Coordinates of C-alpha atoms and ligand atoms in Angstrom, one line a residue:
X1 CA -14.6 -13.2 -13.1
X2 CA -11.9 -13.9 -16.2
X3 CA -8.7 -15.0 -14.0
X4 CA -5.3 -15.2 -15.8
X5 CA -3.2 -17.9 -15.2
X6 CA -0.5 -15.4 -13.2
X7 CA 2.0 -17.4 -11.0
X8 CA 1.2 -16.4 -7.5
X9 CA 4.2 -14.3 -6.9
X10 CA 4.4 -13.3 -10.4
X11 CA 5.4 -9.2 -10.7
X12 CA 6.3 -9.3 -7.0
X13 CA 9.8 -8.5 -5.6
X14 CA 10.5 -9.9 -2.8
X15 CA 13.4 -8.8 -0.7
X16 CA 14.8 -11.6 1.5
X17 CA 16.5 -11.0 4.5
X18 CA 18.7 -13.7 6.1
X19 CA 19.6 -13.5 9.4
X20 CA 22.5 -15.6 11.1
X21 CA 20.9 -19.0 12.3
X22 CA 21.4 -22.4 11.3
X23 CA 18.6 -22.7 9.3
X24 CA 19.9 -19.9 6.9
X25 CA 21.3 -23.1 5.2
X26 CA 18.1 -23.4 3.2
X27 CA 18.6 -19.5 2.2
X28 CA 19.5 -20.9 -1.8
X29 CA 16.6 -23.4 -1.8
X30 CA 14.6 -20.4 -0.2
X31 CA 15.4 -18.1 -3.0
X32 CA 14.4 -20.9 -5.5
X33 CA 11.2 -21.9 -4.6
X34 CA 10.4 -18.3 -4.5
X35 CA 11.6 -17.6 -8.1
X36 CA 9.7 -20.7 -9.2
X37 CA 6.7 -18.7 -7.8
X38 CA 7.1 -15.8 -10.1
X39 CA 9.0 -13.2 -7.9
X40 CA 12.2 -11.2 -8.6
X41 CA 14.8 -11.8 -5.0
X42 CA 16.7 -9.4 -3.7
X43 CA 19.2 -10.5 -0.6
X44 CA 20.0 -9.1 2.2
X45 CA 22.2 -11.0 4.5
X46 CA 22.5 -9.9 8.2
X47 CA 26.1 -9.7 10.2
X48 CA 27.4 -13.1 10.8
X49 CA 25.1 -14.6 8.5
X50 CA 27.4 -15.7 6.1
X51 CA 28.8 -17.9 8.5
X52 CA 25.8 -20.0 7.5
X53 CA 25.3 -19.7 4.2
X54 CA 27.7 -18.8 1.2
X55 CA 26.9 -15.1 -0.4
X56 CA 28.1 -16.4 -4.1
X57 CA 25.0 -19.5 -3.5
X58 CA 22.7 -16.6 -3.5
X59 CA 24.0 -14.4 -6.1
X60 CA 23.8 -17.4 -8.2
X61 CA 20.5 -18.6 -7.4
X62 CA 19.0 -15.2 -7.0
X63 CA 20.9 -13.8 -10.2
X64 CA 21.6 -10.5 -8.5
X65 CA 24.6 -9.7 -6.4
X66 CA 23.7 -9.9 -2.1
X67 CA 23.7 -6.7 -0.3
X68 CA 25.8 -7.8 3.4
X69 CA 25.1 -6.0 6.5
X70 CA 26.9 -2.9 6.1
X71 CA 25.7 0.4 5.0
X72 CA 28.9 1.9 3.6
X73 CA 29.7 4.4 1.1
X74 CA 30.3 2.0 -1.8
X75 CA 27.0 0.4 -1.1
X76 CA 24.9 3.2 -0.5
X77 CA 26.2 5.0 -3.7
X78 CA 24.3 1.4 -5.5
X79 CA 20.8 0.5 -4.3
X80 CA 20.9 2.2 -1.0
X81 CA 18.6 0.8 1.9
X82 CA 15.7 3.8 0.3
X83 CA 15.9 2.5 -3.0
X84 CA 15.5 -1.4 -1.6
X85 CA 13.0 0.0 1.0
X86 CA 11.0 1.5 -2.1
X87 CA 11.8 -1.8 -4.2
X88 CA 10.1 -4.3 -2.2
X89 CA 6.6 -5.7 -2.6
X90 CA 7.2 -8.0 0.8
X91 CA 10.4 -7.8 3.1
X92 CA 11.0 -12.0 3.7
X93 CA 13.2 -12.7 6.7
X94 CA 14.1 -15.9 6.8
X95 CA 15.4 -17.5 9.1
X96 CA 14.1 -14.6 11.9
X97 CA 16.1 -15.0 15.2
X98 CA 15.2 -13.7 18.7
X99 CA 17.4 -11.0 18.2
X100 CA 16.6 -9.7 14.7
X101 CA 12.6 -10.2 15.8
X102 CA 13.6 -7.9 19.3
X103 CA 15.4 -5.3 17.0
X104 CA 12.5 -5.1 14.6
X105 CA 10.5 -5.0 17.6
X106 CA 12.8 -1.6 18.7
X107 CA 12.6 -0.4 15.2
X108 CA 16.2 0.0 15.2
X109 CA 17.8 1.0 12.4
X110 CA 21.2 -0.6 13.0
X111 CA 22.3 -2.3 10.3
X112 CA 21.1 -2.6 6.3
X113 CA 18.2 -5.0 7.1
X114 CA 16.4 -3.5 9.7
X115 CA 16.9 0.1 8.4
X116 CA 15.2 -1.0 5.3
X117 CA 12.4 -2.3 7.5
X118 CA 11.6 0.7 9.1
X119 CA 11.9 2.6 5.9
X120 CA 9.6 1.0 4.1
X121 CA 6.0 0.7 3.0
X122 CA 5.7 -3.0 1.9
X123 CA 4.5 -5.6 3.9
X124 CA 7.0 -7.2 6.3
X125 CA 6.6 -11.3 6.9
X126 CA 9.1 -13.4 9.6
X127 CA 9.8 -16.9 9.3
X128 CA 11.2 -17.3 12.8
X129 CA 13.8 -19.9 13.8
X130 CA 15.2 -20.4 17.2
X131 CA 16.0 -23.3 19.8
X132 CA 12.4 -23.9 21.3
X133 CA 13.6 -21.9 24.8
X134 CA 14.7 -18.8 22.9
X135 CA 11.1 -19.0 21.3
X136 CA 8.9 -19.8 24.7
X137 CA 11.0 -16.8 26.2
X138 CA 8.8 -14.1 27.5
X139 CA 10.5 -11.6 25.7
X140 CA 10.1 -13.3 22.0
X141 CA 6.6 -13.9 23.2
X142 CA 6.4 -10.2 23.5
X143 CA 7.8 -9.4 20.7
X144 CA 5.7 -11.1 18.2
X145 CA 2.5 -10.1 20.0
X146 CA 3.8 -7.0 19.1
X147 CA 4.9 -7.8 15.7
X148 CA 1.5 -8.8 14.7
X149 CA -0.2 -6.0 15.9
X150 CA 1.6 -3.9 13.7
X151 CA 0.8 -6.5 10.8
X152 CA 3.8 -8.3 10.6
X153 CA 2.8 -11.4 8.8
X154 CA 4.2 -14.2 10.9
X155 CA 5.1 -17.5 9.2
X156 CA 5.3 -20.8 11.7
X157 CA 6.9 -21.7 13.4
X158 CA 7.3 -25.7 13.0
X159 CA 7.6 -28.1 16.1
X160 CA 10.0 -31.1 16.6
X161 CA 13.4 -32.3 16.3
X162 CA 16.1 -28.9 15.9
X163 CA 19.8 -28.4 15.4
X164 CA 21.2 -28.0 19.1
X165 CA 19.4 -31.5 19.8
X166 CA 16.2 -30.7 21.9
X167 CA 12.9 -31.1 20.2
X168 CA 10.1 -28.2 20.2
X169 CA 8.7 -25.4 18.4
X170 CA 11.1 -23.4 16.8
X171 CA 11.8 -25.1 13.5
X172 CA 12.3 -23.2 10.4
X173 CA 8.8 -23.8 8.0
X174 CA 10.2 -25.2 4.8
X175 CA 11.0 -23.0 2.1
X176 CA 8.1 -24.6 -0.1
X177 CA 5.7 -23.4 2.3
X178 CA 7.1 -19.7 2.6
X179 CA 7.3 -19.4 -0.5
X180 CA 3.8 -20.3 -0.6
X181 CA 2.6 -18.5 2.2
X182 CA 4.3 -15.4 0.8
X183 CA 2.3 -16.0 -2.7
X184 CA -0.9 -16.2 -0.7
X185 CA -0.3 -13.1 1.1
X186 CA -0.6 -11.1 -1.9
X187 CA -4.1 -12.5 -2.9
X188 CA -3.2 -11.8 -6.7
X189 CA -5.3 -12.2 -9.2
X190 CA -8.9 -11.3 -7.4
X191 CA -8.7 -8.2 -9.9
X192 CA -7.2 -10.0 -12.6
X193 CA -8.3 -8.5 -16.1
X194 CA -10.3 -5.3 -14.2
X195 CA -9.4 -2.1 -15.2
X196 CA -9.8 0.6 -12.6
X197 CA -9.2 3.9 -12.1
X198 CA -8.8 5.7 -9.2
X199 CA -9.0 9.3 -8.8
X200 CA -6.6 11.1 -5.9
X201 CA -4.9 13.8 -4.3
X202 CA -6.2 17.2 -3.9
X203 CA -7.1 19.7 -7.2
X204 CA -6.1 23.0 -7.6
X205 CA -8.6 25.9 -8.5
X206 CA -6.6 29.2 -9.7
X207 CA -7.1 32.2 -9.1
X208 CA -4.2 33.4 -10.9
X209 CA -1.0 32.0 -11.9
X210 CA 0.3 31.8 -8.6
X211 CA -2.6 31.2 -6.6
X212 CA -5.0 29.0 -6.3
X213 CA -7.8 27.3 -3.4
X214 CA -6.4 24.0 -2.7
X215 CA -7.2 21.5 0.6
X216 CA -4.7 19.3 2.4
X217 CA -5.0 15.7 1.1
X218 CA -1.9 14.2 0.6
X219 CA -3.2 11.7 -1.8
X220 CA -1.4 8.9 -0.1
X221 CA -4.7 6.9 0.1
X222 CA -5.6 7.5 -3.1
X223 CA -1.7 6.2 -4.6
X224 CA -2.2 3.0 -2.0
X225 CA -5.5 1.4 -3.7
X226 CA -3.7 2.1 -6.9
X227 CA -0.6 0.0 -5.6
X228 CA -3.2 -2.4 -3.6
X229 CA -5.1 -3.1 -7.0
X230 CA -2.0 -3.6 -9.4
X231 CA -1.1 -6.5 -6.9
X232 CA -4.5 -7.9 -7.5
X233 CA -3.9 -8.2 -10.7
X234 CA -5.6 -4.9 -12.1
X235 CA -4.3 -2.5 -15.0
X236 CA -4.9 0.8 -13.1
X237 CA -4.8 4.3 -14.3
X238 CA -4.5 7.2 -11.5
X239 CA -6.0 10.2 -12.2
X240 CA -4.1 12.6 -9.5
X241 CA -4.0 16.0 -8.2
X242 CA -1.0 17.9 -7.2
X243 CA 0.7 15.5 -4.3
X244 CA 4.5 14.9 -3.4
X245 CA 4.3 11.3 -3.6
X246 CA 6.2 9.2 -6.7
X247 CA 3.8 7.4 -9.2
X248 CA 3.0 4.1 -7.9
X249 CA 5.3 1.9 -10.7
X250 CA 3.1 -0.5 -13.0
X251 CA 0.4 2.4 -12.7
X252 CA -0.4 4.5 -15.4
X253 CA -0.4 8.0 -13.7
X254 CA -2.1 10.8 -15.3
X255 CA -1.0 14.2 -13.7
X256 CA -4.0 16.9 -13.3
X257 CA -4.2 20.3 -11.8
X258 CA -8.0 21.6 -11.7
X259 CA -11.3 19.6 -11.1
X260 CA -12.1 20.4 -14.8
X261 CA -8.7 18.9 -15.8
X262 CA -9.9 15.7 -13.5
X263 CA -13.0 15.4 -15.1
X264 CA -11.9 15.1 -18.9
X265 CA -9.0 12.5 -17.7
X266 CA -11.4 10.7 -16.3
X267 CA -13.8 10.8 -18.7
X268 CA -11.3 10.4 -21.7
X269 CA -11.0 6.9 -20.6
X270 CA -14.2 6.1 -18.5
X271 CA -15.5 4.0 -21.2
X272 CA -13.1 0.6 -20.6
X273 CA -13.1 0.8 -16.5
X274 CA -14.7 -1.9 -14.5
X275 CA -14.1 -0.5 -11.4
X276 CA -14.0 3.6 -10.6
X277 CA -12.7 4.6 -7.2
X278 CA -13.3 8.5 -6.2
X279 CA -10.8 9.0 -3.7
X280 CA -9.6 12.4 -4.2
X281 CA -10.5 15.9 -2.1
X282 CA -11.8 17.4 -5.8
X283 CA -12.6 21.3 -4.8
X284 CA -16.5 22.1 -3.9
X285 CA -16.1 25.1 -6.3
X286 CA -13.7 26.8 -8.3
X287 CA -13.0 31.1 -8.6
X288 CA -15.2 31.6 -12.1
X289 CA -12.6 34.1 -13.5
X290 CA -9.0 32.9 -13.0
X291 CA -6.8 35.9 -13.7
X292 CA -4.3 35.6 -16.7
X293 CA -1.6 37.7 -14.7
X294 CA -0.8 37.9 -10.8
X295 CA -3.3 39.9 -8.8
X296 CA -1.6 43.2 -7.2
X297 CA -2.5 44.1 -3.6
X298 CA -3.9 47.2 -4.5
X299 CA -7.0 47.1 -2.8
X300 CA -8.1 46.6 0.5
X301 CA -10.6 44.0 0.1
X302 CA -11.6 41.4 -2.7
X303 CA -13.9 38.9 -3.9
X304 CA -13.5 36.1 -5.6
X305 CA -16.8 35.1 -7.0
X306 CA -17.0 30.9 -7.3
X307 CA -19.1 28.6 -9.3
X308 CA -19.5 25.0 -8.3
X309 CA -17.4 22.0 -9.7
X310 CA -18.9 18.9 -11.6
X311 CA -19.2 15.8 -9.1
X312 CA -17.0 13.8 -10.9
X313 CA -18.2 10.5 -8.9
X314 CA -22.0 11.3 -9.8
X315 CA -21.3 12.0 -13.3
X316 CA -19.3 8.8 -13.4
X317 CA -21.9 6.6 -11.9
X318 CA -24.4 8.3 -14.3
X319 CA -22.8 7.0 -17.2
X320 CA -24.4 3.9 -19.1
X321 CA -22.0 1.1 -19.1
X322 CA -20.9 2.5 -15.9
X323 CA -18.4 0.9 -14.0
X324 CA -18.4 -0.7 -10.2
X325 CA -18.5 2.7 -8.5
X326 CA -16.7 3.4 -5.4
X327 CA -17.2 6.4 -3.5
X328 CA -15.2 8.0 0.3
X329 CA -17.2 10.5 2.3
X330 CA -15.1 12.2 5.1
X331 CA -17.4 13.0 8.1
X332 CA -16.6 14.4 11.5
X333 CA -19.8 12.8 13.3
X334 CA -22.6 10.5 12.6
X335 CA -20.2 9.0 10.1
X336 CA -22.7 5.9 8.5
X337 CA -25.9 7.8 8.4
X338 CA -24.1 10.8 6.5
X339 CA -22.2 7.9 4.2
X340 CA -25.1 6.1 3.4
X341 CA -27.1 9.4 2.2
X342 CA -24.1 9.8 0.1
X343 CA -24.0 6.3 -1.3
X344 CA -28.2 7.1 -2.5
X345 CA -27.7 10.6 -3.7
X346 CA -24.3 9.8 -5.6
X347 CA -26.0 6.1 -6.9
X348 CA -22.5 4.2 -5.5
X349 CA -21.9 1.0 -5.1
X350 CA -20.1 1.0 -2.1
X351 CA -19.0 4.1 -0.2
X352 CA -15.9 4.2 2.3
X353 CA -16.9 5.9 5.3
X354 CA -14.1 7.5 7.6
X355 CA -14.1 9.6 10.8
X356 CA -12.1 13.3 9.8
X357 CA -11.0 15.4 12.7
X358 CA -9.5 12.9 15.3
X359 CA -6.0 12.5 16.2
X360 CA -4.0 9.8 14.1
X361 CA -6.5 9.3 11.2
X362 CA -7.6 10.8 7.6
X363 CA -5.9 13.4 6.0
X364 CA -2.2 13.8 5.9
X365 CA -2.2 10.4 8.2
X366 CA 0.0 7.0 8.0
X367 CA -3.3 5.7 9.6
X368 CA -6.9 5.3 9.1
X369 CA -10.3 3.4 10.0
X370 CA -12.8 3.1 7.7
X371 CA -16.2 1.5 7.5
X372 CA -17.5 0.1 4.3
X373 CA -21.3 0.8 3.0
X374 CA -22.9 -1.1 0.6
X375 CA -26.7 -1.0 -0.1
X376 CA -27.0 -4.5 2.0
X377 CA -23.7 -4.5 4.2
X378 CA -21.9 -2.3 6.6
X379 CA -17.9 -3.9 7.1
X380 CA -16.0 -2.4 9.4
X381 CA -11.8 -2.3 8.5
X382 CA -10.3 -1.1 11.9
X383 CA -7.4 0.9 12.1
X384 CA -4.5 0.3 10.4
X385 CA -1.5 1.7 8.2
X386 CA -3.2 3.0 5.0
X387 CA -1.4 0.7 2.8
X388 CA -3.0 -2.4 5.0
X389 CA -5.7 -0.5 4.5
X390 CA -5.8 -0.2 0.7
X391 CA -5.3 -3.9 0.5
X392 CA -8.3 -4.9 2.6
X393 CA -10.4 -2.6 0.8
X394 CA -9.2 -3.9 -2.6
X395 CA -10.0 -7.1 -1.4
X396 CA -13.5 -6.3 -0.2
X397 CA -14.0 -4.3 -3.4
X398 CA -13.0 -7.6 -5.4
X399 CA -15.6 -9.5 -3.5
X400 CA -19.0 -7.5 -4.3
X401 CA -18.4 -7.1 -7.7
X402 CA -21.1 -8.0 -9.7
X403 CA -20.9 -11.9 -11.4
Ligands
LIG1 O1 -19.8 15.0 -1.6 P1 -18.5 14.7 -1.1 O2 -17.4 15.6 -1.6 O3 -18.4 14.5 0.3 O4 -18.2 13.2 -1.8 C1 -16.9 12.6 -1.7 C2 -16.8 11.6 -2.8 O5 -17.1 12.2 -4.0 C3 -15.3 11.2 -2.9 O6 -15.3 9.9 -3.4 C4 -14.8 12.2 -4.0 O7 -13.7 11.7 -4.6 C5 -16.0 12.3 -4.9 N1 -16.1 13.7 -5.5 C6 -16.0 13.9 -6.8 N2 -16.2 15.1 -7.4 C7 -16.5 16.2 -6.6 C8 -16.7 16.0 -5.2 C9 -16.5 14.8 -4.7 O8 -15.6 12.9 -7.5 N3 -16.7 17.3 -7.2

C-alpha cells in the first residue's frame, strides 16, 4: 500500500492540558516535541498551574496564546471550551495529578480543562505524575481502572527517583515519549493515499413538499468513519442524508436529500474510490408520484403507492473497477447468520454486523457493538463510544485490504 512520508502527528491538533505539578516544568519542551511531530498545540493550563510553568513559555513555543483556568466572559466570547472541545484531535494532559485524574473520573465540569473533557468527542490521553503514595493510593488506583474503561489512553507512568525525594512510580514519561505515544495513537497513515467514500445518515423520500418517509438514523456513525479515515490518512468524500451533525472538517461533504439523489453522488465519483463504505439508512422504497404542491386533508383515507429504491451498495459492488466494499446490516436477532447472507447477496467485502433494538446501542446511540464479517473472518469490536468505534473499524478495514 503507497504510504506518504506524513509526520506522525502531522494534521493533528492536539490540545494540551497542564495541570499544577512539578513536572509541568517540561510543559515548553512538551509542546516542542509535539510540534516537531507535525501537530498544531493548543494550551490549557489548570488553576495553580502557572505556578510551575510560565504562560508566555508556552505562548511562545506553542505560537498561540494559553487559555488559564477560567471560563469567563472575555474568554468564552474567543474560543470557548465548545469550540476547543470541537478543535481537538486528542485532549494531552500532562502532567495528570490525583486530583485532575479523580475529577475527570467525576466528570466534573469545574473549570476550562475538564469541561472541555466532558464536552468532547476526541480521544482523551493522561500522562500522570504524582509522588509514588498519591499514585499506589486506592482511590487513584480506582480511578484509572476507570479511566481506561472508558478509553482514556493512559501514558506511564515512569519509576525511580522524584521531586519530594522518595523513589517510585510516579514519574512524568519524558516528553519525547508522549509525544510519541500520542503520534502512535493515531495510527496515521494505514489509509494513506485511499480514497473512500462513505455514505450516511438517513434519505428522505417525498411525498410532497412538506412531507416525506424518513427513518431515524442520526448519521453519527456514518460522520465518525469519515473522521476515523481522514486520520488514517484518507481523502474522504461523505455522501449524507439529512442529519444535524456539522461536516466532519478535512472531509469533502456532499449534502443529499432522496435515495436517487444518493445514488448519482455516489456514482458521479465512484470511479477514483478504493474503499466504499454503505453506512447510511437509504429508504427501502420511495412514494412513485411525489406531489408538486402540499396534499389537502380532504379525504378520509389515502394511499401512497411506492416503488423500490436502487441498492446503492449492490450497484456499487457491481461495478468493474469496484472498490473495497464495505457493507452494515442492522439485525434484531441472529445477527451473523443474517450478515453473512448479506455479505453473499450484496458481493461485500466485509459487512458490519450490529444488534438493533437493545438499550444503549445502534441508532440515535453514543454507543455501539459490532461484529465484523468477512468471507474468512468473524472480529468481534465490543462496545464502545462510536467514535472508538469508527477508529477500530478503520483500522480493521485498513488491514484486509487487498495487496
Ligand atoms: O439490505 P439492507 O438495507 O439491510 O443493507 C444495509 C446495507 O446496504 C447498508 O450498508 C446500507 O448503507 C446499504 N444500502 C444501500 N442502498 C439501499 C439499501 C441499503 O446502499 N437501498
Amino acid at each position: 500500500m503507497a504510504k506518504t512520508a506524513l509526520k506522525p502527528l502531522s494534521n493533528k491538533r492536539v490540545l494540551l492540558g497542564i495541570s499544577a505539578g512539578i513536572a509541568a516544568y517540561k510543559g515548553p519542551d512538551l509542546v516542542r516535541k509535539l510540534t516537531e511531530l507535525g501537530a498544531e498545540v493548543e494550551v490549557i493550563l489548570t488553576r495553580n498551574a502557572d505556578q510551575f510553568v510560565a504562560p508566555l513559555a508556552l505562548q511562545a513555543v506553542s505560537g498561540r496564546p494559553v487559555h488559564n483556568y477560567a471560563m469567563t466572559a472575555e474568554s468564552e466570547s474567543g474560543m470557548g471550551h465548545i469550540d476547543l472541545a470541537r478543535w481537538a484531535d486528542i485532549v494531552l494532559i500532562a502532567p495528570a495529578t490525583a486530583n485532575v485524574i479523580a475529577r475527570l473520573c467525576q466528570g466534573n465540569a469545574d473549570e476550562l480543562l475538564t469541561t472541555v473533557c466532558v464536552a468532547t468527542q476526541a480521544p482523551v490521553a493522561i500522562a500522570p505524575a504524582m509522588n509514588q503514595q498519591m499514585w499506589q493510593n486506592p482511590a487513584t488506583i480506582e480511578n484509572l481502572a476507570t479511566l481506561a474503561k472508558r478509553n482514556t489512553l493512559i501514558l506511564g507512568p515512569d519509576s525511580g527517583e522524584q521531586a519530594c525525594g522518595e523513589v517510585g512510580p510516579g514519574r512524568m514519561l519524558q516528553p519525547t515519549d508522549i509525544a510519541a505515544r500520542v503520534g502512535a495513537s493515531f495510527s496515521t497513515g494505514s489509509l494513506s493515499g485511499k480514497n473512500v467514500m462513505i455514505t450516511a445518515g438517513p434519505t428522505w423520500e417525498a411525498i410532497d413538499p412538506v412531507r416525506g418517509i424518513t427513518n431515524h438514523s442520526s448519521g453519527l456513525m456514518g460522520y465518525a468513519l469519515a473522521q476515523a479515515a481522514v486520520e488514517a490518512g484518507a481523502t474522504v468524500t461523505l455522501v449524507s442524508g439529512p442529519t444535524n451533525l456539522p461536516p466532519p472538517e478535512r472531509v469533502k461533504c456532499v449534502n443529499i436529500i432522496s435515495a436517487l439523489d444518493m445514488r448519482q453522488a455516489v456514482f458521479n465519483d465512484i470511479d477514483s474510490q478504493d474503499i466504499f463504505i454503505g453506512v447510511a439508512a437509504v429508504a427501502d422504497y420511495r412514494p412513485i408520484d411525489s406531489a408538486d404542491q402540499k396534499i389537502k386533508k380532504n379525504a378520509d383515507e389515502m394511499v401512497i403507492k411506492m416503488t423500490k429504491n436502487p441498492d446503492i451498495l449492490a450497484e456499487v459492488a457491481c461495478h468493474t473497477n469496484r472498490p473495497f466494499c464495505v457493507g452494515f446490516a442492522a439485525e434484531t436477532n441472529d445477527v451473523v447468520d443474517y450478515a453473512r447472507g448479506k455479505l453473499e447477496r450484496k458481493k461485500l467485502d466485509m459487512i458490519a454486523a450490529n444488534r438493533v433494538g437493545i438499550a444503549d446501542g445502534g441508532f440515535g446511540s453514543q454507543n455501539n457493538a459490532i461484529t465484523l464479517i468477512t468471507k474468512e473472518a468473524v472480529i468481534e469490536l465490543p462496545k464502545q463510544n462510536k467514535f472508538a468505534l469508527a477508529r477500530n473499524l478503520i483500522s480493521n478495514i485498513s488491514e484486509h485490504l487487498p495487496e
